[in-house]
Short mmCIF file of C-alpha atoms and ligand atoms in Angstrom, two decimals:
data_model
loop_
_atom_site.label_atom_id
_atom_site.label_comp_id
_atom_site.label_asym_id
_atom_site.label_seq_id
_atom_site.Cartn_x
_atom_site.Cartn_y
_atom_site.Cartn_z
CA MET W 1 0.00 0.00 0.00
CA ALA W 2 1.40 3.42 -0.89
CA ALA W 3 2.23 5.82 1.95
CA ALA W 4 -0.69 8.08 1.09
CA ASP W 5 -3.15 5.18 1.06
CA THR W 6 -1.82 3.83 4.36
CA ALA W 7 -2.16 7.26 5.90
CA ARG W 8 -5.75 7.66 4.72
CA ALA W 9 -6.67 4.16 5.85
CA ILE W 10 -5.33 4.81 9.33
CA LEU W 11 -6.93 8.25 9.44
CA SER W 12 -10.32 6.92 8.52
CA ALA W 13 -10.03 4.24 11.19
CA SER W 14 -8.91 6.49 14.02
CA ALA W 15 -10.13 9.27 16.25
CA VAL W 16 -8.27 11.67 13.99
CA THR W 17 -11.30 11.72 11.68
CA GLU W 18 -13.13 13.73 14.32
CA THR W 19 -11.09 16.72 13.25
CA GLY W 20 -12.06 16.44 9.61
CA PRO W 21 -11.48 14.36 6.52
CA ALA W 22 -7.90 13.77 5.40
CA ASP W 23 -8.34 15.62 2.15
CA ALA W 24 -9.49 18.90 3.77
CA ALA W 25 -5.95 20.19 4.09
CA ARG W 26 -4.91 21.49 7.43
CA ARG W 27 -1.98 23.85 7.49
CA VAL W 28 1.21 23.92 9.48
CA LEU W 29 3.79 26.68 9.47
CA SER W 30 7.22 25.24 10.18
CA VAL W 31 9.73 27.82 11.45
CA ALA W 32 13.40 26.90 11.30
CA SER W 33 16.89 28.27 10.68
CA GLU W 34 17.90 25.65 8.10
CA CYS W 35 16.24 23.30 5.65
CA VAL W 36 17.39 20.77 3.04
CA PRO W 37 17.80 21.31 0.09
CA LEU W 38 18.44 25.01 0.69
CA LEU W 39 20.88 25.18 3.55
CA LYS W 40 22.21 22.63 6.01
CA THR W 41 24.67 22.51 8.87
CA GLY W 42 23.22 19.45 10.63
CA GLY W 43 20.37 17.01 11.12
CA LEU W 44 17.84 19.78 11.84
CA ALA W 45 17.90 20.75 8.15
CA ASP W 46 17.25 17.15 7.04
CA VAL W 47 14.23 16.92 9.32
CA VAL W 48 12.73 20.29 8.40
CA GLY W 49 13.19 19.48 4.69
CA ALA W 50 11.76 15.97 4.80
CA LEU W 51 8.76 16.39 7.10
CA PRO W 52 6.50 18.41 4.74
CA ALA W 53 6.33 15.68 2.07
CA ALA W 54 5.87 13.04 4.77
CA LEU W 55 2.96 14.98 6.31
CA GLU W 56 1.17 15.56 3.05
CA PRO W 57 -0.51 12.12 2.88
CA TRP W 58 -1.88 12.82 6.35
CA GLY W 59 -3.72 15.87 5.09
CA TRP W 60 -1.22 18.44 6.36
CA ASP W 61 0.02 21.18 4.04
CA THR W 62 3.32 22.75 5.21
CA ARG W 63 5.06 26.01 4.52
CA VAL W 64 8.59 26.42 5.89
CA LEU W 65 9.65 29.89 7.07
CA LEU W 66 13.40 30.40 6.70
CA PRO W 67 15.78 33.36 6.98
CA GLY W 68 16.73 34.84 3.62
CA TYR W 69 20.47 34.31 4.11
CA ARG W 70 22.93 35.66 1.54
CA GLN W 71 23.42 32.08 0.27
CA LEU W 72 19.77 32.16 -0.81
CA ASN W 73 20.07 35.49 -2.67
CA ASP W 74 19.36 34.02 -6.11
CA LEU W 75 16.22 32.34 -4.85
CA LEU W 76 15.18 35.53 -3.07
CA GLU W 77 15.72 37.59 -6.19
CA THR W 78 13.53 35.23 -8.23
CA ALA W 79 10.86 35.26 -5.53
CA ARG W 80 10.91 39.08 -5.36
CA ARG W 81 10.38 39.27 -9.12
CA ALA W 82 7.68 36.57 -9.12
CA GLY W 83 5.18 38.21 -6.82
CA GLU W 84 4.12 40.53 -4.06
CA PRO W 85 5.37 39.84 -0.52
CA LEU W 86 3.10 37.72 1.66
CA TRP W 87 3.92 39.83 4.69
CA GLN W 88 5.89 42.99 5.32
CA ALA W 89 7.06 45.31 8.06
CA ASP W 90 8.75 48.69 7.85
CA ASP W 91 10.85 48.00 10.88
CA LEU W 92 11.76 44.52 12.01
CA PHE W 93 14.36 45.08 14.72
CA GLY W 94 16.27 47.74 12.80
CA GLY W 95 15.29 47.48 9.14
CA PRO W 96 12.53 46.66 6.67
CA ALA W 97 11.44 43.05 6.17
CA ARG W 98 9.35 41.11 3.67
CA VAL W 99 8.30 37.49 3.36
CA TYR W 100 8.31 35.98 -0.14
CA PHE W 101 6.95 32.66 -1.34
CA SER W 102 9.09 30.21 -3.26
CA GLN W 103 8.86 26.58 -4.32
CA VAL W 104 11.96 24.43 -4.22
CA GLU W 105 11.84 20.78 -5.21
CA GLY W 106 8.21 20.52 -4.16
CA LEU W 107 8.77 22.35 -0.88
CA ASP W 108 6.73 25.51 -0.15
CA VAL W 109 9.17 27.98 1.34
CA LEU W 110 8.63 31.40 2.89
CA LEU W 111 11.80 33.47 2.81
CA LEU W 112 12.26 36.22 5.36
CA ASP W 113 13.90 38.97 3.36
CA ALA W 114 15.55 41.18 5.97
CA PRO W 115 18.94 42.22 4.54
CA HIS W 116 20.02 44.06 7.70
CA LEU W 117 19.92 40.72 9.54
CA PHE W 118 20.62 38.01 6.99
CA ASP W 119 22.49 39.40 3.98
CA ARG W 120 25.86 38.69 5.58
CA GLU W 121 29.20 37.00 5.06
CA GLY W 122 29.64 33.58 6.66
CA GLY W 123 27.38 30.67 7.55
CA PRO W 124 23.89 30.87 9.01
CA TYR W 125 25.12 31.42 12.56
CA SER W 126 28.76 32.45 12.45
CA VAL W 127 31.45 34.18 10.50
CA ASP W 128 35.15 33.22 10.64
CA GLY W 129 34.40 30.73 13.41
CA TYR W 130 32.63 33.24 15.68
CA ASP W 131 28.89 33.49 16.33
CA GLN W 132 27.26 36.54 14.75
CA HIS W 133 27.11 39.09 17.58
CA ASP W 134 23.36 39.65 17.13
CA ASN W 135 22.08 36.10 16.64
CA HIS W 136 19.46 36.68 19.32
CA VAL W 137 18.07 39.58 17.27
CA ARG W 138 18.27 37.73 13.95
CA PHE W 139 16.34 34.74 15.20
CA ALA W 140 13.93 36.76 17.33
CA ALA W 141 13.09 38.45 14.01
CA LEU W 142 12.48 35.06 12.41
CA SER W 143 10.24 34.13 15.33
CA TRP W 144 8.39 37.46 15.20
CA ALA W 145 7.66 36.97 11.48
CA GLY W 146 6.48 33.40 12.19
CA SER W 147 4.11 34.63 14.85
CA GLU W 148 2.77 37.43 12.61
CA LEU W 149 2.08 34.95 9.79
CA ALA W 150 0.23 32.72 12.24
CA VAL W 151 -1.83 35.53 13.72
CA HIS W 152 -2.70 37.47 10.54
CA GLY W 153 -2.15 34.84 7.84
CA CYS W 154 -0.24 35.32 4.59
CA ALA W 155 -1.40 37.95 2.08
CA ASP W 156 -2.50 35.13 -0.27
CA GLY W 157 -4.96 33.85 2.33
CA TRP W 158 -2.89 30.94 3.61
CA ARG W 159 -3.14 30.79 7.40
CA PRO W 160 -1.68 28.03 9.58
CA ASP W 161 -3.76 25.93 11.95
CA VAL W 162 -0.62 24.94 13.88
CA VAL W 163 2.88 26.40 14.15
CA HIS W 164 5.84 24.04 14.44
CA ALA W 165 8.91 25.75 15.95
CA HIS W 166 12.31 24.07 15.68
CA ASP W 167 15.09 24.64 18.22
CA TRP W 168 16.09 27.89 19.92
CA GLN W 169 16.15 29.87 16.70
CA ALA W 170 12.36 29.54 16.56
CA GLY W 171 11.94 29.38 20.32
CA LEU W 172 10.33 32.79 20.65
CA VAL W 173 7.46 31.97 18.26
CA PRO W 174 5.22 30.47 21.00
CA SER W 175 6.03 33.46 23.26
CA TYR W 176 5.16 36.05 20.61
CA LEU W 177 1.94 34.12 19.92
CA LYS W 178 1.08 34.29 23.59
CA TYR W 179 1.78 38.06 23.84
CA ALA W 180 -0.35 38.63 20.72
CA GLY W 181 -3.24 36.86 22.47
CA SER W 182 -3.35 34.25 19.70
CA ASN W 183 -4.99 30.87 20.12
CA VAL W 184 -3.01 29.26 17.26
CA PRO W 185 -1.46 26.17 18.87
CA SER W 186 2.28 25.62 18.69
CA VAL W 187 4.60 22.63 18.89
CA MET W 188 8.15 23.22 20.06
CA THR W 189 10.60 20.56 18.90
CA ILE W 190 13.96 20.26 20.65
CA HIS W 191 16.56 18.89 18.26
CA ASN W 192 19.41 19.59 20.67
CA ILE W 193 18.94 21.11 24.13
CA ALA W 194 22.63 22.06 24.33
CA PHE W 195 21.94 25.15 22.19
CA GLN W 196 19.64 27.52 24.07
CA GLY W 197 19.78 31.01 22.53
CA ILE W 198 20.86 32.91 25.64
CA PHE W 199 20.85 36.73 25.79
CA GLY W 200 20.73 39.50 28.36
CA ALA W 201 17.52 40.84 29.91
CA ASP W 202 18.53 44.32 28.65
CA GLN W 203 17.44 43.10 25.19
CA LEU W 204 13.81 42.46 26.18
CA ASP W 205 12.44 45.84 25.01
CA ARG W 206 14.38 45.76 21.79
CA LEU W 207 12.92 42.33 20.97
CA ARG W 208 9.37 43.34 21.98
CA LEU W 209 9.33 40.92 24.88
CA PRO W 210 7.45 42.09 28.00
CA THR W 211 9.45 42.62 31.15
CA TRP W 212 6.45 41.39 33.21
CA ASP W 213 7.07 37.88 31.83
CA PHE W 214 10.73 37.91 32.82
CA HIS W 215 10.59 35.42 35.69
CA PRO W 216 11.69 31.79 36.16
CA ASP W 217 8.34 30.35 35.00
CA ALA W 218 8.60 32.08 31.63
CA LEU W 219 11.44 33.92 29.87
CA GLU W 220 14.04 33.99 32.61
CA TYR W 221 16.83 31.46 32.82
CA HIS W 222 19.10 32.23 35.77
CA GLY W 223 19.09 36.00 35.28
CA VAL W 224 19.23 35.96 31.48
CA VAL W 225 16.78 35.07 28.71
CA SER W 226 16.77 31.71 26.94
CA ALA W 227 14.89 31.60 23.64
CA LEU W 228 14.70 27.81 23.87
CA LYS W 229 13.29 27.86 27.37
CA ALA W 230 10.73 30.47 26.32
CA GLY W 231 9.49 28.11 23.61
CA MET W 232 9.53 25.14 25.95
CA VAL W 233 7.38 26.99 28.46
CA HIS W 234 4.94 28.68 26.07
CA ALA W 235 4.36 26.06 23.36
CA SER W 236 1.18 24.00 23.50
CA VAL W 237 3.23 20.80 23.38
CA LEU W 238 6.91 19.96 23.60
CA THR W 239 8.46 17.28 21.44
CA THR W 240 11.91 15.92 20.98
CA VAL W 241 13.37 13.67 18.36
CA SER W 242 13.45 10.28 20.07
CA PRO W 243 11.65 8.59 22.96
CA SER W 244 14.92 7.93 24.85
CA TYR W 245 16.06 11.56 24.52
CA ALA W 246 12.66 12.66 25.87
CA GLN W 247 13.32 10.60 29.00
CA GLU W 248 16.96 11.68 29.23
CA LEU W 249 15.99 15.36 29.10
CA THR W 250 14.29 15.04 32.48
CA ARG W 251 17.67 14.21 34.04
CA PRO W 252 20.34 16.77 35.04
CA GLU W 253 23.08 14.92 33.07
CA PHE W 254 21.23 15.64 29.81
CA GLY W 255 18.90 18.57 30.51
CA PHE W 256 21.53 21.38 30.47
CA GLY W 257 19.67 23.10 33.30
CA LEU W 258 16.25 22.79 31.64
CA GLU W 259 15.38 19.35 33.06
CA GLY W 260 12.87 20.93 35.45
CA VAL W 261 10.92 22.50 32.58
CA VAL W 262 10.92 19.23 30.65
CA THR W 263 9.82 17.26 33.71
CA ALA W 264 6.95 19.64 34.41
CA ARG W 265 5.66 19.31 30.85
CA ARG W 266 6.07 15.55 30.93
CA ASP W 267 4.06 15.38 34.16
CA ARG W 268 1.25 17.31 32.46
CA GLY W 269 1.31 14.85 29.52
CA GLU W 270 2.72 17.53 27.18
CA LEU W 271 5.99 15.89 26.12
CA ARG W 272 6.42 13.50 23.18
CA GLY W 273 9.47 11.72 21.79
CA ILE W 274 8.99 11.22 18.06
CA LEU W 275 11.88 9.61 16.18
CA ASN W 276 13.24 11.32 13.11
CA GLY W 277 13.09 9.50 9.82
CA ILE W 278 15.30 10.00 6.79
CA ASP W 279 14.46 10.84 3.21
CA THR W 280 14.67 7.36 1.68
CA GLU W 281 14.74 8.76 -1.86
CA VAL W 282 17.74 10.98 -1.24
CA TRP W 283 19.38 8.20 0.77
CA ASP W 284 18.83 5.16 -1.41
CA PRO W 285 21.72 2.78 -2.13
CA ALA W 286 19.80 1.43 -5.13
CA ALA W 287 19.55 4.86 -6.79
CA ASP W 288 22.39 6.95 -5.39
CA THR W 289 24.07 8.85 -8.21
CA GLY W 290 27.82 8.89 -7.74
CA THR W 291 27.93 5.36 -6.32
CA ILE W 292 27.39 1.90 -7.76
CA PRO W 293 23.82 0.87 -6.94
CA TYR W 294 23.08 -2.08 -4.68
CA SER W 295 20.25 -3.39 -2.54
CA ALA W 296 19.61 -5.68 0.42
CA LEU W 297 19.13 -8.57 -2.00
CA GLN W 298 22.16 -7.70 -4.10
CA THR W 299 24.96 -6.29 -2.00
CA GLY W 300 27.77 -7.37 -4.37
CA PRO W 301 28.32 -3.87 -5.81
CA LYS W 302 28.90 -2.54 -2.28
CA GLN W 303 32.36 -4.11 -2.55
CA GLN W 304 33.09 -1.94 -5.59
CA ASN W 305 32.05 1.15 -3.65
CA ARG W 306 34.34 -0.02 -0.84
CA ARG W 307 37.30 -0.38 -3.20
CA ALA W 308 36.60 3.03 -4.73
CA LEU W 309 36.47 4.63 -1.28
CA LEU W 310 39.77 3.02 -0.22
CA LYS W 311 41.32 4.28 -3.44
CA GLU W 312 39.91 7.79 -2.99
CA PHE W 313 41.64 8.00 0.41
CA GLY W 314 44.80 6.19 -0.74
CA LEU W 315 44.33 3.32 1.75
CA THR W 316 45.34 -0.29 1.29
CA GLU W 317 42.80 -3.13 1.41
CA PRO W 318 42.31 -3.93 5.13
CA GLU W 319 41.85 -7.44 6.49
CA GLY W 320 39.01 -6.27 8.70
CA PRO W 321 36.11 -3.86 8.30
CA LEU W 322 36.33 -0.39 6.79
CA ALA W 323 34.78 2.07 9.26
CA VAL W 324 33.39 5.46 8.29
CA VAL W 325 32.75 8.51 10.48
CA ILE W 326 30.75 11.52 9.25
CA THR W 327 30.22 14.11 11.93
CA ARG W 328 30.70 17.49 13.50
CA LEU W 329 34.01 17.18 15.36
CA THR W 330 32.87 18.03 18.88
CA HIS W 331 32.94 16.65 22.41
CA GLN W 332 29.25 15.64 22.08
CA LYS W 333 30.11 13.36 19.16
CA GLY W 334 32.78 11.49 21.16
CA VAL W 335 35.63 12.39 18.81
CA ASP W 336 38.10 12.03 21.68
CA LEU W 337 36.86 8.45 22.17
CA LEU W 338 37.55 7.77 18.51
CA LEU W 339 41.06 9.21 18.81
CA GLN W 340 41.71 6.86 21.73
CA ALA W 341 40.16 3.72 20.21
CA LEU W 342 41.12 3.90 16.55
CA PRO W 343 44.85 3.05 16.84
CA GLU W 344 43.94 -0.32 18.37
CA PHE W 345 41.17 -0.87 15.83
CA VAL W 346 43.54 -0.37 12.89
CA ALA W 347 46.25 -2.44 14.62
CA GLY W 348 43.64 -5.24 14.67
CA GLY W 349 43.18 -5.07 10.89
CA GLY W 350 40.53 -2.36 10.52
CA ALA W 351 40.66 0.81 8.43
CA VAL W 352 38.78 4.07 8.85
CA VAL W 353 37.87 7.17 6.89
CA VAL W 354 36.68 10.30 8.68
CA LEU W 355 34.80 13.27 7.22
CA GLY W 356 34.06 16.21 9.47
CA SER W 357 34.92 19.64 10.72
CA GLY W 358 34.72 21.36 14.07
CA ASP W 359 37.00 21.85 17.04
CA ALA W 360 40.54 22.66 15.94
CA GLY W 361 42.07 20.25 18.48
CA TYR W 362 40.07 17.31 17.12
CA GLU W 363 40.86 18.27 13.52
CA GLU W 364 44.54 18.29 14.43
CA GLY W 365 44.28 14.99 16.34
CA LEU W 366 42.69 13.29 13.35
CA ARG W 367 45.27 14.65 10.92
CA HIS W 368 47.95 13.35 13.22
CA LEU W 369 46.30 9.90 13.36
CA ALA W 370 46.16 9.77 9.55
CA ALA W 371 49.83 10.77 9.32
CA GLN W 372 50.74 7.95 11.72
CA HIS W 373 48.65 5.35 9.83
CA PRO W 374 48.73 6.46 6.20
CA GLN W 375 47.70 3.01 4.91
CA SER W 376 44.66 2.61 7.12
CA VAL W 377 43.38 6.01 8.27
CA GLY W 378 42.03 8.66 5.88
CA VAL W 379 40.78 12.04 7.05
CA ARG W 380 38.97 14.77 5.16
CA ILE W 381 38.38 17.99 7.07
CA GLY W 382 35.38 19.85 5.69
CA TYR W 383 31.74 19.43 4.77
CA ASP W 384 31.02 17.33 1.68
CA GLU W 385 27.55 15.91 1.11
CA ALA W 386 28.49 13.88 -2.01
CA LEU W 387 31.49 12.32 -0.27
CA SER W 388 29.28 11.38 2.68
CA HIS W 389 27.09 9.35 0.28
CA ARG W 390 30.17 7.57 -1.13
CA MET W 391 31.30 6.81 2.41
CA PHE W 392 27.97 5.26 3.44
CA ALA W 393 27.98 3.24 0.21
CA GLY W 394 31.56 2.03 0.64
CA GLY W 395 31.87 1.53 4.41
CA ASP W 396 31.33 -1.70 6.33
CA VAL W 397 30.53 0.04 9.62
CA VAL W 398 29.64 3.59 10.65
CA LEU W 399 30.84 4.78 14.05
CA VAL W 400 28.65 7.05 16.21
CA PRO W 401 30.14 7.16 19.74
CA SER W 402 28.17 10.25 20.87
CA ARG W 403 27.97 11.17 24.56
CA PHE W 404 24.40 12.27 23.92
CA GLU W 405 22.46 12.11 20.69
CA PRO W 406 18.91 13.48 20.44
CA CYS W 407 18.15 11.25 17.46
CA GLY W 408 21.15 10.99 15.16
CA LEU W 409 20.84 10.54 11.43
CA THR W 410 24.12 8.93 10.45
CA GLN W 411 23.23 5.60 12.09
CA LEU W 412 19.97 5.67 10.08
CA TYR W 413 21.89 6.24 6.84
CA GLY W 414 24.17 3.39 7.95
CA LEU W 415 21.18 1.06 8.39
CA ARG W 416 19.80 2.07 5.02
CA TYR W 417 23.15 1.45 3.27
CA GLY W 418 23.98 -1.78 5.11
CA THR W 419 26.88 0.02 6.78
CA VAL W 420 26.47 -1.54 10.18
CA PRO W 421 26.23 1.09 12.96
CA VAL W 422 28.47 0.93 16.03
CA VAL W 423 26.82 3.34 18.46
CA ALA W 424 26.76 4.57 22.04
CA SER W 425 23.69 3.67 24.06
CA THR W 426 22.08 7.09 24.25
CA GLY W 427 19.07 8.97 22.87
CA GLY W 428 17.96 8.04 19.38
CA LEU W 429 20.99 5.78 18.88
CA ARG W 430 19.67 3.27 21.42
CA ASP W 431 16.15 3.58 19.95
CA THR W 432 17.24 2.68 16.42
CA VAL W 433 20.08 0.13 16.65
CA THR W 434 19.73 -3.38 18.11
CA ASP W 435 22.77 -5.17 19.48
CA PRO W 436 23.07 -8.95 18.88
CA GLY W 437 23.93 -9.66 22.53
CA ALA W 438 26.13 -12.57 23.46
CA GLY W 439 24.10 -15.53 22.20
CA THR W 440 24.48 -17.63 19.06
CA PRO W 441 23.16 -18.00 16.42
CA LEU W 442 23.01 -14.33 15.43
CA SER W 443 19.76 -12.80 16.68
CA SER W 444 17.28 -12.06 13.90
CA SER W 445 16.74 -8.56 15.30
CA ALA W 446 20.42 -7.52 15.44
CA THR W 447 21.25 -4.51 13.27
CA GLY W 448 24.45 -3.12 14.81
CA PHE W 449 26.62 -2.84 17.91
CA VAL W 450 25.72 -0.81 20.98
CA PHE W 451 28.08 0.08 23.83
CA GLY W 452 27.80 2.02 27.10
CA GLU W 453 24.48 0.49 28.13
CA PRO W 454 23.81 1.98 31.61
CA PRO W 455 25.31 1.56 34.15
CA GLU W 456 28.35 1.13 31.85
CA PRO W 457 29.89 4.48 30.87
CA ILE W 458 30.19 5.72 27.30
CA ASP W 459 33.97 5.59 27.01
CA ALA W 460 36.82 4.50 24.73
CA GLU W 461 37.00 1.08 26.35
CA GLY W 462 33.34 0.40 25.56
CA LEU W 463 33.81 1.63 21.99
CA LEU W 464 36.82 -0.63 21.53
CA GLU W 465 34.94 -3.61 22.88
CA ALA W 466 32.09 -2.94 20.41
CA LEU W 467 34.60 -2.54 17.57
CA PHE W 468 36.20 -5.82 18.58
CA ARG W 469 32.83 -7.57 18.41
CA ALA W 470 32.24 -6.02 14.98
CA GLN W 471 35.65 -7.25 13.82
CA GLN W 472 34.83 -10.76 15.09
CA LEU W 473 31.50 -10.90 13.31
CA TYR W 474 33.09 -9.51 10.14
CA THR W 475 35.20 -12.67 9.88
CA LYS W 476 32.02 -14.81 9.85
CA LYS W 477 30.89 -13.84 6.37
CA ARG W 478 27.47 -15.46 6.57
CA ASP W 479 26.61 -13.78 9.89
CA TRP W 480 27.93 -10.47 8.61
CA ARG W 481 25.75 -10.67 5.51
CA GLN W 482 22.77 -11.53 7.72
CA MET W 483 23.33 -8.53 9.97
CA ARG W 484 23.78 -6.26 6.97
CA ARG W 485 20.54 -7.54 5.45
CA GLN W 486 18.71 -7.00 8.74
CA ALA W 487 20.12 -3.48 8.98
CA MET W 488 18.96 -2.70 5.45
CA SER W 489 15.47 -4.05 6.20
CA THR W 490 14.99 -1.72 9.19
CA PRO W 491 12.29 0.89 8.46
CA VAL W 492 14.02 4.27 8.62
CA GLY W 493 11.67 6.42 6.52
CA TRP W 494 9.26 9.05 7.77
CA GLN W 495 6.02 7.13 7.47
CA ASP W 496 5.62 6.11 11.10
CA SER W 497 6.97 9.35 12.58
CA ALA W 498 4.96 11.58 10.25
CA SER W 499 1.80 9.83 11.39
CA LYS W 500 2.72 10.67 14.99
CA TYR W 501 3.26 14.35 14.16
CA ALA W 502 -0.01 14.39 12.21
CA VAL W 503 -1.95 12.86 15.09
CA LEU W 504 -0.31 15.36 17.46
CA PHE W 505 -1.15 18.35 15.22
CA ASP W 506 -4.71 17.07 14.83
CA SER W 507 -5.10 16.80 18.58
CA LEU W 508 -4.25 20.51 18.92
CA LEU W 509 -6.77 21.87 16.46
CA VAL W 510 -8.99 24.48 18.04
P1 ADP D 1 23.86 16.82 14.30
O1 ADP D 1 22.63 17.44 13.74
O2 ADP D 1 23.95 16.83 15.79
O3 ADP D 1 25.12 17.32 13.67
P2 ADP D 1 22.84 14.36 13.09
O4 ADP D 1 23.39 12.97 13.03
O5 ADP D 1 21.43 14.52 13.55
O6 ADP D 1 23.84 15.23 13.96
O7 ADP D 1 22.90 15.00 11.64
C1 ADP D 1 24.11 15.32 11.02
C2 ADP D 1 23.85 15.48 9.54
O8 ADP D 1 24.92 16.22 8.96
C3 ADP D 1 23.82 14.15 8.80
O9 ADP D 1 23.01 14.30 7.65
C4 ADP D 1 25.30 13.97 8.40
O10 ADP D 1 25.45 13.10 7.31
C5 ADP D 1 25.66 15.39 8.05
N1 ADP D 1 27.07 15.73 8.21
C6 ADP D 1 27.74 15.99 9.36
N2 ADP D 1 29.02 16.34 9.09
C7 ADP D 1 29.16 16.28 7.75
C8 ADP D 1 30.24 16.54 6.86
N3 ADP D 1 31.42 16.93 7.30
N4 ADP D 1 30.02 16.39 5.52
C9 ADP D 1 28.81 16.00 5.06
N5 ADP D 1 27.75 15.75 5.85
C10 ADP D 1 27.91 15.89 7.17
#
């Protein structure tokens, strides 16, 4: 049954029908700072870009509101020429602003054209490695525009029934809705609680935030303002991107000081953990341009991708598995654990290629490792989407030793490409990868290797032990093929998760 048919069948059989038939489109405004295919620095962009198509069969029509960054100038220019703005303001925190409609690869996009805030050098958040000094203003402006569109609707008559705010950059949308007296419901999704959008209380007036709501139950976070906390307090419902991360966020080790807010919302039944999916058309080993196609039934060509990847990095054929790592190089991602564990892994016959950028110390550490093991360690510092596809297609295992991981996408790409994930037991990693355990024969549910299961710590020793088990299984070709097949058969698309968002949105309709 096609996704759309499944969605309609479930809708017609569930309480969701009380809110209206599936084909009477309901509308959601998604507010975010990045979105595939326009601009991406991490998993947030994948999610924001993939969810609209996944929600469509459930009767939800999405528009995505994004900042009109300089990188999107061509698109903005075309949109300006194509039609009148859908919203405008003479003064949005220091300059004029317009919202223009654009369609990109089937996605309905609203671009916030505010040159004084977004027509800048650098990436979406930083320039030359430093955060833009006025990020709180830039993303408060995004949130203000999102709230205005929800309250007054777009000039073409489109008006959202629900607003979906993503991460701190959209955290003030639910607050602005509240101060406008709006009854449009909002969903605040936390993709990573470590980033909170902190700024001084002296900015409240400038950002049109009322000083009367500056207290610990609303905008205040230990004497300053947190845009994320504001959204977490004021949204109708709070979601995060995996069930395990939802539980973890109630604990001080993971909550970054906001565990009390999460716990309070959980206790009121207003917290959901909904796993991310991946776009299975963009990430499809059977149709990935730039690699040799293969499938769960015919994995032979994966060997050719493996050889090509070894050649690309100038590595010799290893006896053991070829591991790939594609990540931001940060403490969260456990890069220090990799630096500790990889020498032993390659000494045991493994090889590894790493693609990433981030903390200078980790970049240097990885370069050093590659220089010490030129036959078996390859490192590419930078961001390269096409190379990441070649790595998933050519790798035997993908390593994700994160200390915390709200959902994680790379292990999902690994499952899809039969590149067996080796992951830490945290957040979405533990929700999506199943360890074989100790027994024989190989469990029919095993899809990867998991280490650091509580009370064990997530450390280099645990990672090494998991890598050792992967190396052992790799020598048993039949078992390895079985695990790879099981990994590739794991559902990783959006169908299930989109239904959960749709049911949630439906439950909020006023
Ligand atoms: P996070 O959002 O915390 O960085 P996720 O696993 O949720 O982690 O998503 C990361 C996304 O960014 C994945 O799509 C991954 O493939 C991609 N990615 C990370 N680093 C790179 C890189 N250097 N080159 C290409 N893609 C990358």
